[in-house]
JSON list of C-alpha atoms in Angstrom, two decimals:
[
{"chain": "A", "resi": 1, "resn": "MET", "atom": "CA", "xyz": [11.64, -6.53, 18.75]},
{"chain": "A", "resi": 2, "resn": "ARG", "atom": "CA", "xyz": [12.97, -3.14, 18.26]},
{"chain": "A", "resi": 3, "resn": "SER", "atom": "CA", "xyz": [16.62, -1.93, 18.70]},
{"chain": "A", "resi": 4, "resn": "ALA", "atom": "CA", "xyz": [17.77, 0.48, 20.79]},
{"chain": "A", "resi": 5, "resn": "ASN", "atom": "CA", "xyz": [18.24, 2.76, 17.60]},
{"chain": "A", "resi": 6, "resn": "GLU", "atom": "CA", "xyz": [14.59, 2.42, 16.45]},
{"chain": "A", "resi": 7, "resn": "ALA", "atom": "CA", "xyz": [11.87, 5.35, 17.37]},
{"chain": "A", "resi": 8, "resn": "LYS", "atom": "CA", "xyz": [9.63, 4.13, 19.59]},
{"chain": "A", "resi": 9, "resn": "PRO", "atom": "CA", "xyz": [5.78, 4.01, 17.10]},
{"chain": "A", "resi": 10, "resn": "PRO", "atom": "CA", "xyz": [3.28, 6.99, 17.60]},
{"chain": "A", "resi": 11, "resn": "ARG", "atom": "CA", "xyz": [0.97, 6.22, 20.22]},
{"chain": "A", "resi": 12, "resn": "GLY", "atom": "CA", "xyz": [-2.24, 8.51, 18.66]},
{"chain": "A", "resi": 13, "resn": "ARG", "atom": "CA", "xyz": [-5.02, 6.46, 17.66]},
{"chain": "A", "resi": 14, "resn": "ASP", "atom": "CA", "xyz": [-4.12, 7.38, 13.95]},
{"chain": "A", "resi": 15, "resn": "ALA", "atom": "CA", "xyz": [-1.36, 5.27, 14.60]},
{"chain": "A", "resi": 16, "resn": "PRO", "atom": "CA", "xyz": [-1.27, 2.55, 11.58]},
{"chain": "A", "resi": 17, "resn": "THR", "atom": "CA", "xyz": [0.19, -0.03, 13.83]},
{"chain": "A", "resi": 18, "resn": "LEU", "atom": "CA", "xyz": [-2.92, 0.49, 15.82]},
{"chain": "A", "resi": 19, "resn": "ALA", "atom": "CA", "xyz": [-5.23, 0.67, 13.12]},
{"chain": "A", "resi": 20, "resn": "ALA", "atom": "CA", "xyz": [-4.17, -2.82, 12.16]},
{"chain": "A", "resi": 21, "resn": "MET", "atom": "CA", "xyz": [-4.43, -4.60, 15.13]},
{"chain": "A", "resi": 22, "resn": "ASP", "atom": "CA", "xyz": [-7.73, -3.00, 15.83]},
{"chain": "A", "resi": 23, "resn": "LEU", "atom": "CA", "xyz": [-8.58, -4.46, 12.45]},
{"chain": "A", "resi": 24, "resn": "LEU", "atom": "CA", "xyz": [-7.22, -7.84, 12.69]},
{"chain": "A", "resi": 25, "resn": "GLY", "atom": "CA", "xyz": [-8.02, -7.74, 16.48]},
{"chain": "A", "resi": 26, "resn": "GLN", "atom": "CA", "xyz": [-11.80, -8.39, 15.70]},
{"chain": "A", "resi": 27, "resn": "ARG", "atom": "CA", "xyz": [-12.89, -12.03, 15.68]},
{"chain": "A", "resi": 28, "resn": "TRP", "atom": "CA", "xyz": [-13.23, -13.88, 12.76]},
{"chain": "A", "resi": 29, "resn": "MET", "atom": "CA", "xyz": [-10.96, -11.24, 10.48]},
{"chain": "A", "resi": 30, "resn": "LEU", "atom": "CA", "xyz": [-7.26, -13.67, 11.11]},
{"chain": "A", "resi": 31, "resn": "ARG", "atom": "CA", "xyz": [-9.54, -16.90, 10.54]},
{"chain": "A", "resi": 32, "resn": "ILE", "atom": "CA", "xyz": [-11.01, -15.45, 7.17]},
{"chain": "A", "resi": 33, "resn": "LEU", "atom": "CA", "xyz": [-7.78, -14.13, 5.72]},
{"chain": "A", "resi": 34, "resn": "TRP", "atom": "CA", "xyz": [-6.45, -17.49, 6.82]},
{"chain": "A", "resi": 35, "resn": "GLU", "atom": "CA", "xyz": [-9.03, -19.32, 4.78]},
{"chain": "A", "resi": 36, "resn": "LEU", "atom": "CA", "xyz": [-8.51, -17.25, 1.66]},
{"chain": "A", "resi": 37, "resn": "GLU", "atom": "CA", "xyz": [-4.07, -17.61, 1.60]},
{"chain": "A", "resi": 38, "resn": "PRO", "atom": "CA", "xyz": [-4.67, -20.53, -0.23]},
{"chain": "A", "resi": 39, "resn": "GLU", "atom": "CA", "xyz": [-7.22, -19.70, -2.80]},
{"chain": "A", "resi": 40, "resn": "ARG", "atom": "CA", "xyz": [-10.32, -17.71, -3.92]},
{"chain": "A", "resi": 41, "resn": "LEU", "atom": "CA", "xyz": [-13.40, -19.01, -2.51]},
{"chain": "A", "resi": 42, "resn": "GLY", "atom": "CA", "xyz": [-17.08, -18.16, -2.59]},
{"chain": "A", "resi": 43, "resn": "PHE", "atom": "CA", "xyz": [-19.08, -17.47, 0.51]},
{"chain": "A", "resi": 44, "resn": "LEU", "atom": "CA", "xyz": [-20.85, -20.20, 0.64]},
{"chain": "A", "resi": 45, "resn": "GLU", "atom": "CA", "xyz": [-17.47, -22.54, 1.06]},
{"chain": "A", "resi": 46, "resn": "LEU", "atom": "CA", "xyz": [-15.91, -19.73, 3.45]},
{"chain": "A", "resi": 47, "resn": "ARG", "atom": "CA", "xyz": [-18.79, -19.98, 5.93]},
{"chain": "A", "resi": 48, "resn": "ARG", "atom": "CA", "xyz": [-18.21, -23.86, 5.69]},
{"chain": "A", "resi": 49, "resn": "ARG", "atom": "CA", "xyz": [-14.66, -23.19, 6.82]},
{"chain": "A", "resi": 50, "resn": "MET", "atom": "CA", "xyz": [-15.66, -20.85, 9.30]},
{"chain": "A", "resi": 51, "resn": "ASP", "atom": "CA", "xyz": [-16.97, -23.05, 12.34]},
{"chain": "A", "resi": 52, "resn": "ASN", "atom": "CA", "xyz": [-19.22, -20.97, 14.16]},
{"chain": "A", "resi": 53, "resn": "CYS", "atom": "CA", "xyz": [-19.26, -17.80, 12.24]},
{"chain": "A", "resi": 54, "resn": "SER", "atom": "CA", "xyz": [-22.38, -16.25, 11.30]},
{"chain": "A", "resi": 55, "resn": "SER", "atom": "CA", "xyz": [-23.47, -15.64, 7.74]},
{"chain": "A", "resi": 56, "resn": "SER", "atom": "CA", "xyz": [-24.52, -12.25, 8.90]},
{"chain": "A", "resi": 57, "resn": "MET", "atom": "CA", "xyz": [-21.09, -12.31, 10.81]},
{"chain": "A", "resi": 58, "resn": "LEU", "atom": "CA", "xyz": [-19.04, -13.44, 7.95]},
{"chain": "A", "resi": 59, "resn": "SER", "atom": "CA", "xyz": [-20.95, -10.55, 5.43]},
{"chain": "A", "resi": 60, "resn": "VAL", "atom": "CA", "xyz": [-19.87, -8.05, 7.68]},
{"chain": "A", "resi": 61, "resn": "ARG", "atom": "CA", "xyz": [-16.09, -8.86, 8.36]},
{"chain": "A", "resi": 62, "resn": "LEU", "atom": "CA", "xyz": [-15.96, -9.84, 4.59]},
{"chain": "A", "resi": 63, "resn": "GLN", "atom": "CA", "xyz": [-17.12, -5.83, 3.96]},
{"chain": "A", "resi": 64, "resn": "HIS", "atom": "CA", "xyz": [-14.63, -4.67, 7.18]},
{"chain": "A", "resi": 65, "resn": "LEU", "atom": "CA", "xyz": [-11.58, -6.72, 4.93]},
{"chain": "A", "resi": 66, "resn": "GLN", "atom": "CA", "xyz": [-12.71, -5.51, 1.26]},
{"chain": "A", "resi": 67, "resn": "SER", "atom": "CA", "xyz": [-12.57, -1.66, 2.71]},
{"chain": "A", "resi": 68, "resn": "ALA", "atom": "CA", "xyz": [-9.24, -2.25, 4.10]},
{"chain": "A", "resi": 69, "resn": "GLY", "atom": "CA", "xyz": [-8.55, -3.49, 1.15]},
{"chain": "A", "resi": 70, "resn": "LEU", "atom": "CA", "xyz": [-6.94, -7.07, 2.42]},
{"chain": "A", "resi": 71, "resn": "ILE", "atom": "CA", "xyz": [-9.44, -8.73, -0.12]},
{"chain": "A", "resi": 72, "resn": "ALA", "atom": "CA", "xyz": [-11.68, -8.23, -3.04]},
{"chain": "A", "resi": 73, "resn": "LYS", "atom": "CA", "xyz": [-14.85, -9.99, -4.03]},
{"chain": "A", "resi": 74, "resn": "ASN", "atom": "CA", "xyz": [-14.45, -11.07, -7.90]},
{"chain": "A", "resi": 75, "resn": "PRO", "atom": "CA", "xyz": [-17.61, -10.97, -10.56]},
{"chain": "A", "resi": 76, "resn": "ASP", "atom": "CA", "xyz": [-17.83, -14.40, -9.70]},
{"chain": "A", "resi": 77, "resn": "LYS", "atom": "CA", "xyz": [-18.49, -14.10, -6.34]},
{"chain": "A", "resi": 78, "resn": "THR", "atom": "CA", "xyz": [-15.11, -15.58, -5.29]},
{"chain": "A", "resi": 79, "resn": "TYR", "atom": "CA", "xyz": [-12.85, -13.67, -2.74]},
{"chain": "A", "resi": 80, "resn": "GLU", "atom": "CA", "xyz": [-9.33, -13.43, -2.68]},
{"chain": "A", "resi": 81, "resn": "LEU", "atom": "CA", "xyz": [-6.73, -11.84, -1.33]},
{"chain": "A", "resi": 82, "resn": "THR", "atom": "CA", "xyz": [-5.35, -8.34, -2.46]},
{"chain": "A", "resi": 83, "resn": "THR", "atom": "CA", "xyz": [-1.46, -7.79, -3.15]},
{"chain": "A", "resi": 84, "resn": "ALA", "atom": "CA", "xyz": [-2.17, -5.87, 0.33]},
{"chain": "A", "resi": 85, "resn": "GLY", "atom": "CA", "xyz": [-3.89, -9.10, 1.95]},
{"chain": "A", "resi": 86, "resn": "ILE", "atom": "CA", "xyz": [-0.69, -11.32, 0.67]},
{"chain": "A", "resi": 87, "resn": "GLU", "atom": "CA", "xyz": [1.56, -8.86, 1.83]},
{"chain": "A", "resi": 88, "resn": "LEU", "atom": "CA", "xyz": [0.05, -8.72, 5.52]},
{"chain": "A", "resi": 89, "resn": "GLY", "atom": "CA", "xyz": [-0.37, -13.39, 5.34]},
{"chain": "A", "resi": 90, "resn": "ALA", "atom": "CA", "xyz": [3.90, -13.03, 4.43]},
{"chain": "A", "resi": 91, "resn": "ALA", "atom": "CA", "xyz": [4.18, -10.64, 7.37]},
{"chain": "A", "resi": 92, "resn": "LEU", "atom": "CA", "xyz": [2.16, -12.64, 9.85]},
{"chain": "A", "resi": 93, "resn": "GLN", "atom": "CA", "xyz": [3.99, -16.07, 8.48]},
{"chain": "A", "resi": 94, "resn": "SER", "atom": "CA", "xyz": [6.12, -15.81, 11.67]},
{"chain": "A", "resi": 95, "resn": "VAL", "atom": "CA", "xyz": [3.63, -15.61, 14.06]},
{"chain": "A", "resi": 96, "resn": "TRP", "atom": "CA", "xyz": [1.46, -19.00, 12.38]},
{"chain": "A", "resi": 97, "resn": "GLU", "atom": "CA", "xyz": [5.40, -20.70, 12.20]},
{"chain": "A", "resi": 98, "resn": "TRP", "atom": "CA", "xyz": [5.64, -19.79, 15.76]},
{"chain": "A", "resi": 99, "resn": "SER", "atom": "CA", "xyz": [1.94, -21.30, 16.98]},
{"chain": "A", "resi": 100, "resn": "ARG", "atom": "CA", "xyz": [2.93, -24.67, 15.20]},
{"chain": "A", "resi": 101, "resn": "ARG", "atom": "CA", "xyz": [5.88, -24.83, 17.34]},
{"chain": "A", "resi": 102, "resn": "TRP", "atom": "CA", "xyz": [4.42, -24.23, 20.52]},
{"chain": "A", "resi": 103, "resn": "ARG", "atom": "CA", "xyz": [0.90, -25.64, 19.83]},
{"chain": "A", "resi": 104, "resn": "VAL", "atom": "CA", "xyz": [-0.51, -23.60, 22.69]},
{"chain": "A", "resi": 105, "resn": "SER", "atom": "CA", "xyz": [-4.61, -24.07, 23.25]},
{"chain": "A", "resi": 106, "resn": "PRO", "atom": "CA", "xyz": [-6.46, -22.77, 25.94]},
{"chain": "A", "resi": 107, "resn": "THR", "atom": "CA", "xyz": [-6.11, -25.81, 28.43]},
{"chain": "A", "resi": 108, "resn": "ASP", "atom": "CA", "xyz": [-2.23, -25.85, 27.87]},
{"chain": "A", "resi": 109, "resn": "PRO", "atom": "CA", "xyz": [-1.19, -24.15, 31.46]},
{"chain": "A", "resi": 110, "resn": "ARG", "atom": "CA", "xyz": [1.27, -22.13, 29.75]},
{"chain": "A", "resi": 111, "resn": "ALA", "atom": "CA", "xyz": [-1.96, -20.32, 27.63]},
{"chain": "A", "resi": 112, "resn": "ASP", "atom": "CA", "xyz": [-2.36, -18.48, 31.36]}
]
């Protein structure tokens, strides 16, 4: 939460916060980052962990995350978080902790 003294973030389409929300709000983006957080993975292993994500969708999402500088593809064809991706993971840590505390599921009445 912002304190009363903090300026409101800009609302234009070029605002970095909105750009990050647009990128990370796309389906599978956060899941990919989650899976890559502890270790580097090859495409097939990452695909196996991604439940119902198609190979073509995973490929597109990986390209977007690479373009954003959040992941890198290594010469051995594994993917890993970049420094920016690791920093994003640290920033998201409080969201992950919150989700474990509240354990909100689609069938939970608190999810409405």
